[in-house]
């Protein structure tokens, strides 16, 4: 029996071993793929952190360059139309003058509005202090000890320092504008040459894709600024009319401030709503009146910003609200006021570029908002 069945048993054992190895294959590359994905993810995170650090410390140079590119994207139709009829340098000079005049008018209006509001604030700082003391007394009478917490914040000296810091910010904007103007002039002179160099690349398909992405980005930025400006004018007009209707002082100034701050999503709207509410609290000396002003201004901001603007802009400019808020805070941290203004256009540019390439379309889909708006 052992001699007869020995070979059969050996064959059976080898078959069982072969069957087991077939059912449970060992893939040496499985662990390697997982390690590779982990390494790529870690590399992406580290690269992002390094890029953000470079953007933060390179604000002095990078912020004016990005701002100049943004303005070039907006005014290139004017420059292109002019240089088709007159010499290129003359067209560039006219374009730069137009940009300077528009920015000077906007800056004058904004400075006038904020300046008048700041002077009114300083003139009535004693009333703000008295209102603060009354509020503290009421809260402490109901068991809330807040005097020690907010005594250094809500004071006349704090308001004066805040106004002075705003003035220093405005002075830094002037120097920032000069640097932007230099990059704007140089950029307008090299747009066509840069496009020609890209089209003449050895990989012509890649060059054409970059040119197409830049053209599409410029078109979307132009539409974004057109819509945002129209909505800002509407918001400022409605705020002015509302303030005049209820008898709130500085109605025109509040309208100008609402117009200017509407270019900064979320944060600008919040400040443009909160500031008149505080003034209304002091002027009317009534919590009910202040709440009414706060509610009215929020209704205006909601109707214009959350209802009218998405329908006018359409799905082409749709961005996730979370991404908009993140962009405003992130770029405000990196580049200050300029970053708060340019944050959303940067996201629009990023989405548009990612849409041009199949490998990055998932990024555009992640950042974009709902497509059923409009």
PDB file of N, CA, C and O in Angstrom, residues 306-353:
ATOM      1  N   UNK A 306     -26.415  86.876  -2.751  1.00  0.00           N
ATOM      2  CA  UNK A 306     -26.763  85.452  -2.781  1.00  0.00           C
ATOM      3  C   UNK A 306     -27.865  85.115  -3.772  1.00  0.00           C
ATOM      4  O   UNK A 306     -28.051  83.934  -4.092  1.00  0.00           O
ATOM      5  N   UNK A 307     -28.595  86.094  -4.262  1.00  0.00           N
ATOM      6  CA  UNK A 307     -29.688  85.809  -5.187  1.00  0.00           C
ATOM      7  C   UNK A 307     -29.424  86.377  -6.585  1.00  0.00           C
ATOM      8  O   UNK A 307     -29.410  85.646  -7.574  1.00  0.00           O
ATOM      9  N   UNK A 308     -29.171  87.681  -6.670  1.00  0.00           N
ATOM     10  CA  UNK A 308     -29.006  88.306  -7.982  1.00  0.00           C
ATOM     11  C   UNK A 308     -27.662  87.966  -8.621  1.00  0.00           C
ATOM     12  O   UNK A 308     -27.613  87.596  -9.802  1.00  0.00           O
ATOM     13  N   UNK A 309     -26.584  88.102  -7.860  1.00  0.00           N
ATOM     14  CA  UNK A 309     -25.261  87.919  -8.460  1.00  0.00           C
ATOM     15  C   UNK A 309     -25.035  86.522  -9.037  1.00  0.00           C
ATOM     16  O   UNK A 309     -24.523  86.405 -10.157  1.00  0.00           O
ATOM     17  N   UNK A 310     -25.378  85.418  -8.348  1.00  0.00           N
ATOM     18  CA  UNK A 310     -25.179  84.101  -8.979  1.00  0.00           C
ATOM     19  C   UNK A 310     -25.957  83.932 -10.271  1.00  0.00           C
ATOM     20  O   UNK A 310     -25.500  83.245 -11.186  1.00  0.00           O
ATOM     21  N   UNK A 311     -27.134  84.551 -10.385  1.00  0.00           N
ATOM     22  CA  UNK A 311     -27.923  84.411 -11.596  1.00  0.00           C
ATOM     23  C   UNK A 311     -27.383  85.265 -12.738  1.00  0.00           C
ATOM     24  O   UNK A 311     -27.497  84.895 -13.896  1.00  0.00           O
ATOM     25  N   UNK A 312     -26.802  86.392 -12.403  1.00  0.00           N
ATOM     26  CA  UNK A 312     -26.188  87.222 -13.438  1.00  0.00           C
ATOM     27  C   UNK A 312     -24.864  86.620 -13.895  1.00  0.00           C
ATOM     28  O   UNK A 312     -24.562  86.582 -15.092  1.00  0.00           O
ATOM     29  N   UNK A 313     -24.070  86.122 -12.943  1.00  0.00           N
ATOM     30  CA  UNK A 313     -22.762  85.559 -13.294  1.00  0.00           C
ATOM     31  C   UNK A 313     -22.889  84.243 -14.030  1.00  0.00           C
ATOM     32  O   UNK A 313     -22.117  83.950 -14.945  1.00  0.00           O
ATOM     33  N   UNK A 314     -23.875  83.416 -13.656  1.00  0.00           N
ATOM     34  CA  UNK A 314     -24.040  82.127 -14.313  1.00  0.00           C
ATOM     35  C   UNK A 314     -23.097  81.080 -13.755  1.00  0.00           C
ATOM     36  O   UNK A 314     -22.251  81.334 -12.897  1.00  0.00           O
ATOM     37  N   UNK A 315     -23.195  79.870 -14.299  1.00  0.00           N
ATOM     38  CA  UNK A 315     -22.396  78.745 -13.797  1.00  0.00           C
ATOM     39  C   UNK A 315     -20.936  78.848 -14.186  1.00  0.00           C
ATOM     40  O   UNK A 315     -20.084  78.187 -13.590  1.00  0.00           O
ATOM     41  N   UNK A 316     -20.602  79.678 -15.200  1.00  0.00           N
ATOM     42  CA  UNK A 316     -19.205  79.785 -15.628  1.00  0.00           C
ATOM     43  C   UNK A 316     -18.320  80.342 -14.515  1.00  0.00           C
ATOM     44  O   UNK A 316     -17.132  80.039 -14.451  1.00  0.00           O
ATOM     45  N   UNK A 317     -18.877  81.158 -13.640  1.00  0.00           N
ATOM     46  CA  UNK A 317     -18.114  81.752 -12.541  1.00  0.00           C
ATOM     47  C   UNK A 317     -18.504  81.157 -11.194  1.00  0.00           C
ATOM     48  O   UNK A 317     -18.205  81.745 -10.152  1.00  0.00           O
ATOM     49  N   UNK A 318     -19.182  80.024 -11.218  1.00  0.00           N
ATOM     50  CA  UNK A 318     -19.646  79.427  -9.974  1.00  0.00           C
ATOM     51  C   UNK A 318     -18.473  78.823  -9.199  1.00  0.00           C
ATOM     52  O   UNK A 318     -17.676  78.058  -9.751  1.00  0.00           O
ATOM     53  N   UNK A 319     -18.366  79.199  -7.926  1.00  0.00           N
ATOM     54  CA  UNK A 319     -17.318  78.669  -7.051  1.00  0.00           C
ATOM     55  C   UNK A 319     -17.970  78.237  -5.745  1.00  0.00           C
ATOM     56  O   UNK A 319     -18.923  78.863  -5.279  1.00  0.00           O
ATOM     57  N   UNK A 320     -17.460  77.178  -5.171  1.00  0.00           N
ATOM     58  CA  UNK A 320     -17.960  76.717  -3.888  1.00  0.00           C
ATOM     59  C   UNK A 320     -17.844  77.821  -2.850  1.00  0.00           C
ATOM     60  O   UNK A 320     -16.785  78.447  -2.712  1.00  0.00           O
ATOM     61  N   UNK A 321     -18.928  78.119  -2.110  1.00  0.00           N
ATOM     62  CA  UNK A 321     -18.845  79.169  -1.070  1.00  0.00           C
ATOM     63  C   UNK A 321     -17.746  78.918  -0.051  1.00  0.00           C
ATOM     64  O   UNK A 321     -17.100  79.856   0.420  1.00  0.00           O
ATOM     65  N   UNK A 322     -17.518  77.655   0.281  1.00  0.00           N
ATOM     66  CA  UNK A 322     -16.436  77.333   1.209  1.00  0.00           C
ATOM     67  C   UNK A 322     -15.082  77.732   0.629  1.00  0.00           C
ATOM     68  O   UNK A 322     -14.229  78.293   1.333  1.00  0.00           O
ATOM     69  N   UNK A 323     -14.886  77.476  -0.673  1.00  0.00           N
ATOM     70  CA  UNK A 323     -13.628  77.826  -1.323  1.00  0.00           C
ATOM     71  C   UNK A 323     -13.472  79.342  -1.391  1.00  0.00           C
ATOM     72  O   UNK A 323     -12.366  79.876  -1.229  1.00  0.00           O
ATOM     73  N   UNK A 324     -14.576  80.055  -1.630  1.00  0.00           N
ATOM     74  CA  UNK A 324     -14.515  81.523  -1.662  1.00  0.00           C
ATOM     75  C   UNK A 324     -14.058  82.064  -0.309  1.00  0.00           C
ATOM     76  O   UNK A 324     -13.155  82.917  -0.224  1.00  0.00           O
ATOM     77  N   UNK A 325     -14.678  81.588   0.757  1.00  0.00           N
ATOM     78  CA  UNK A 325     -14.309  82.049   2.099  1.00  0.00           C
ATOM     79  C   UNK A 325     -12.869  81.683   2.430  1.00  0.00           C
ATOM     80  O   UNK A 325     -12.113  82.493   2.994  1.00  0.00           O
ATOM     81  N   UNK A 326     -12.467  80.456   2.074  1.00  0.00           N
ATOM     82  CA  UNK A 326     -11.091  80.029   2.321  1.00  0.00           C
ATOM     83  C   UNK A 326     -10.108  80.896   1.546  1.00  0.00           C
ATOM     84  O   UNK A 326      -9.057  81.292   2.077  1.00  0.00           O
ATOM     85  N   UNK A 327     -10.440  81.210   0.296  1.00  0.00           N
ATOM     86  CA  UNK A 327      -9.544  82.026  -0.526  1.00  0.00           C
ATOM     87  C   UNK A 327      -9.385  83.425   0.065  1.00  0.00           C
ATOM     88  O   UNK A 327      -8.270  83.971   0.116  1.00  0.00           O
ATOM     89  N   UNK A 328     -10.480  84.009   0.518  1.00  0.00           N
ATOM     90  CA  UNK A 328     -10.417  85.359   1.088  1.00  0.00           C
ATOM     91  C   UNK A 328      -9.535  85.368   2.337  1.00  0.00           C
ATOM     92  O   UNK A 328      -8.646  86.224   2.489  1.00  0.00           O
ATOM     93  N   UNK A 329      -9.753  84.421   3.248  1.00  0.00           N
ATOM     94  CA  UNK A 329      -8.967  84.393   4.476  1.00  0.00           C
ATOM     95  C   UNK A 329      -7.509  84.032   4.204  1.00  0.00           C
ATOM     96  O   UNK A 329      -6.590  84.630   4.786  1.00  0.00           O
ATOM     97  N   UNK A 330      -7.288  83.053   3.322  1.00  0.00           N
ATOM     98  CA  UNK A 330      -5.921  82.612   3.047  1.00  0.00           C
ATOM     99  C   UNK A 330      -5.093  83.729   2.416  1.00  0.00           C
ATOM    100  O   UNK A 330      -3.992  84.041   2.878  1.00  0.00           O
ATOM    101  N   UNK A 331      -5.629  84.354   1.364  1.00  0.00           N
ATOM    102  CA  UNK A 331      -4.866  85.389   0.683  1.00  0.00           C
ATOM    103  C   UNK A 331      -4.810  86.677   1.503  1.00  0.00           C
ATOM    104  O   UNK A 331      -3.877  87.476   1.334  1.00  0.00           O
ATOM    105  N   UNK A 332      -5.781  86.908   2.369  1.00  0.00           N
ATOM    106  CA  UNK A 332      -5.673  88.037   3.305  1.00  0.00           C
ATOM    107  C   UNK A 332      -4.510  87.823   4.256  1.00  0.00           C
ATOM    108  O   UNK A 332      -3.761  88.756   4.572  1.00  0.00           O
ATOM    109  N   UNK A 333      -4.347  86.593   4.724  1.00  0.00           N
ATOM    110  CA  UNK A 333      -3.217  86.274   5.595  1.00  0.00           C
ATOM    111  C   UNK A 333      -1.890  86.414   4.859  1.00  0.00           C
ATOM    112  O   UNK A 333      -0.905  86.905   5.420  1.00  0.00           O
ATOM    113  N   UNK A 334      -1.861  86.007   3.586  1.00  0.00           N
ATOM    114  CA  UNK A 334      -0.606  86.035   2.834  1.00  0.00           C
ATOM    115  C   UNK A 334      -0.236  87.439   2.390  1.00  0.00           C
ATOM    116  O   UNK A 334       0.916  87.866   2.547  1.00  0.00           O
ATOM    117  N   UNK A 335      -1.222  88.198   1.837  1.00  0.00           N
ATOM    118  CA  UNK A 335      -0.914  89.470   1.189  1.00  0.00           C
ATOM    119  C   UNK A 335      -1.746  90.642   1.695  1.00  0.00           C
ATOM    120  O   UNK A 335      -1.770  91.690   1.066  1.00  0.00           O
ATOM    121  N   UNK A 336      -2.456  90.511   2.785  1.00  0.00           N
ATOM    122  CA  UNK A 336      -3.190  91.635   3.350  1.00  0.00           C
ATOM    123  C   UNK A 336      -4.391  92.039   2.516  1.00  0.00           C
ATOM    124  O   UNK A 336      -5.108  91.192   1.960  1.00  0.00           O
ATOM    125  N   UNK A 337      -4.620  93.361   2.406  1.00  0.00           N
ATOM    126  CA  UNK A 337      -5.785  93.869   1.690  1.00  0.00           C
ATOM    127  C   UNK A 337      -5.757  93.459   0.224  1.00  0.00           C
ATOM    128  O   UNK A 337      -6.781  93.070  -0.356  1.00  0.00           O
ATOM    129  N   UNK A 338      -4.580  93.538  -0.405  1.00  0.00           N
ATOM    130  CA  UNK A 338      -4.461  93.127  -1.807  1.00  0.00           C
ATOM    131  C   UNK A 338      -4.841  91.664  -1.979  1.00  0.00           C
ATOM    132  O   UNK A 338      -5.510  91.288  -2.951  1.00  0.00           O
ATOM    133  N   UNK A 339      -4.432  90.821  -1.045  1.00  0.00           N
ATOM    134  CA  UNK A 339      -4.776  89.412  -1.122  1.00  0.00           C
ATOM    135  C   UNK A 339      -6.263  89.161  -0.960  1.00  0.00           C
ATOM    136  O   UNK A 339      -6.832  88.288  -1.616  1.00  0.00           O
ATOM    137  N   UNK A 340      -6.903  89.924  -0.060  1.00  0.00           N
ATOM    138  CA  UNK A 340      -8.348  89.772   0.119  1.00  0.00           C
ATOM    139  C   UNK A 340      -9.100  90.105  -1.160  1.00  0.00           C
ATOM    140  O   UNK A 340     -10.103  89.470  -1.497  1.00  0.00           O
ATOM    141  N   UNK A 341      -8.613  91.099  -1.891  1.00  0.00           N
ATOM    142  CA  UNK A 341      -9.266  91.489  -3.139  1.00  0.00           C
ATOM    143  C   UNK A 341      -8.980  90.499  -4.263  1.00  0.00           C
ATOM    144  O   UNK A 341      -9.870  90.180  -5.053  1.00  0.00           O
ATOM    145  N   UNK A 342      -7.748  90.006  -4.341  1.00  0.00           N
ATOM    146  CA  UNK A 342      -7.329  89.189  -5.475  1.00  0.00           C
ATOM    147  C   UNK A 342      -7.547  87.695  -5.240  1.00  0.00           C
ATOM    148  O   UNK A 342      -7.386  86.888  -6.152  1.00  0.00           O
ATOM    149  N   UNK A 343      -7.983  87.303  -4.027  1.00  0.00           N
ATOM    150  CA  UNK A 343      -8.098  85.882  -3.707  1.00  0.00           C
ATOM    151  C   UNK A 343      -9.065  85.146  -4.608  1.00  0.00           C
ATOM    152  O   UNK A 343      -8.741  84.082  -5.165  1.00  0.00           O
ATOM    153  N   UNK A 344     -10.273  85.678  -4.783  1.00  0.00           N
ATOM    154  CA  UNK A 344     -11.269  84.996  -5.625  1.00  0.00           C
ATOM    155  C   UNK A 344     -10.850  84.974  -7.094  1.00  0.00           C
ATOM    156  O   UNK A 344     -10.982  83.930  -7.755  1.00  0.00           O
ATOM    157  N   UNK A 345     -10.323  86.068  -7.684  1.00  0.00           N
ATOM    158  CA  UNK A 345      -9.813  85.964  -9.052  1.00  0.00           C
ATOM    159  C   UNK A 345      -8.724  84.910  -9.217  1.00  0.00           C
ATOM    160  O   UNK A 345      -8.650  84.259 -10.270  1.00  0.00           O
ATOM    161  N   UNK A 346      -7.881  84.725  -8.211  1.00  0.00           N
ATOM    162  CA  UNK A 346      -6.868  83.669  -8.303  1.00  0.00           C
ATOM    163  C   UNK A 346      -7.524  82.297  -8.377  1.00  0.00           C
ATOM    164  O   UNK A 346      -7.105  81.424  -9.157  1.00  0.00           O
ATOM    165  N   UNK A 347      -8.573  82.091  -7.582  1.00  0.00           N
ATOM    166  CA  UNK A 347      -9.288  80.807  -7.633  1.00  0.00           C
ATOM    167  C   UNK A 347      -9.947  80.613  -9.002  1.00  0.00           C
ATOM    168  O   UNK A 347      -9.927  79.515  -9.571  1.00  0.00           O
ATOM    169  N   UNK A 348     -10.536  81.674  -9.551  1.00  0.00           N
ATOM    170  CA  UNK A 348     -11.142  81.586 -10.888  1.00  0.00           C
ATOM    171  C   UNK A 348     -10.091  81.205 -11.919  1.00  0.00           C
ATOM    172  O   UNK A 348     -10.325  80.352 -12.795  1.00  0.00           O
ATOM    173  N   UNK A 349      -8.920  81.820 -11.836  1.00  0.00           N
ATOM    174  CA  UNK A 349      -7.843  81.487 -12.761  1.00  0.00           C
ATOM    175  C   UNK A 349      -7.402  80.035 -12.593  1.00  0.00           C
ATOM    176  O   UNK A 349      -7.174  79.322 -13.590  1.00  0.00           O
ATOM    177  N   UNK A 350      -7.296  79.576 -11.358  1.00  0.00           N
ATOM    178  CA  UNK A 350      -6.887  78.198 -11.097  1.00  0.00           C
ATOM    179  C   UNK A 350      -7.906  77.210 -11.662  1.00  0.00           C
ATOM    180  O   UNK A 350      -7.534  76.213 -12.306  1.00  0.00           O
ATOM    181  N   UNK A 351      -9.181  77.483 -11.454  1.00  0.00           N
ATOM    182  CA  UNK A 351     -10.226  76.599 -11.985  1.00  0.00           C
ATOM    183  C   UNK A 351     -10.184  76.563 -13.504  1.00  0.00           C
ATOM    184  O   UNK A 351     -10.274  75.486 -14.132  1.00  0.00           O
ATOM    185  N   UNK A 352     -10.026  77.721 -14.129  1.00  0.00           N
ATOM    186  CA  UNK A 352     -10.026  77.792 -15.589  1.00  0.00           C
ATOM    187  C   UNK A 352      -8.846  77.034 -16.183  1.00  0.00           C
ATOM    188  O   UNK A 352      -8.990  76.315 -17.175  1.00  0.00           O
ATOM    189  N   UNK A 353      -7.667  77.189 -15.592  1.00  0.00           N
ATOM    190  CA  UNK A 353      -6.490  76.478 -16.088  1.00  0.00           C
ATOM    191  C   UNK A 353      -6.645  74.969 -15.900  1.00  0.00           C
ATOM    192  O   UNK A 353      -6.323  74.183 -16.796  1.00  0.00           O
TER     193      UNK A 353
END
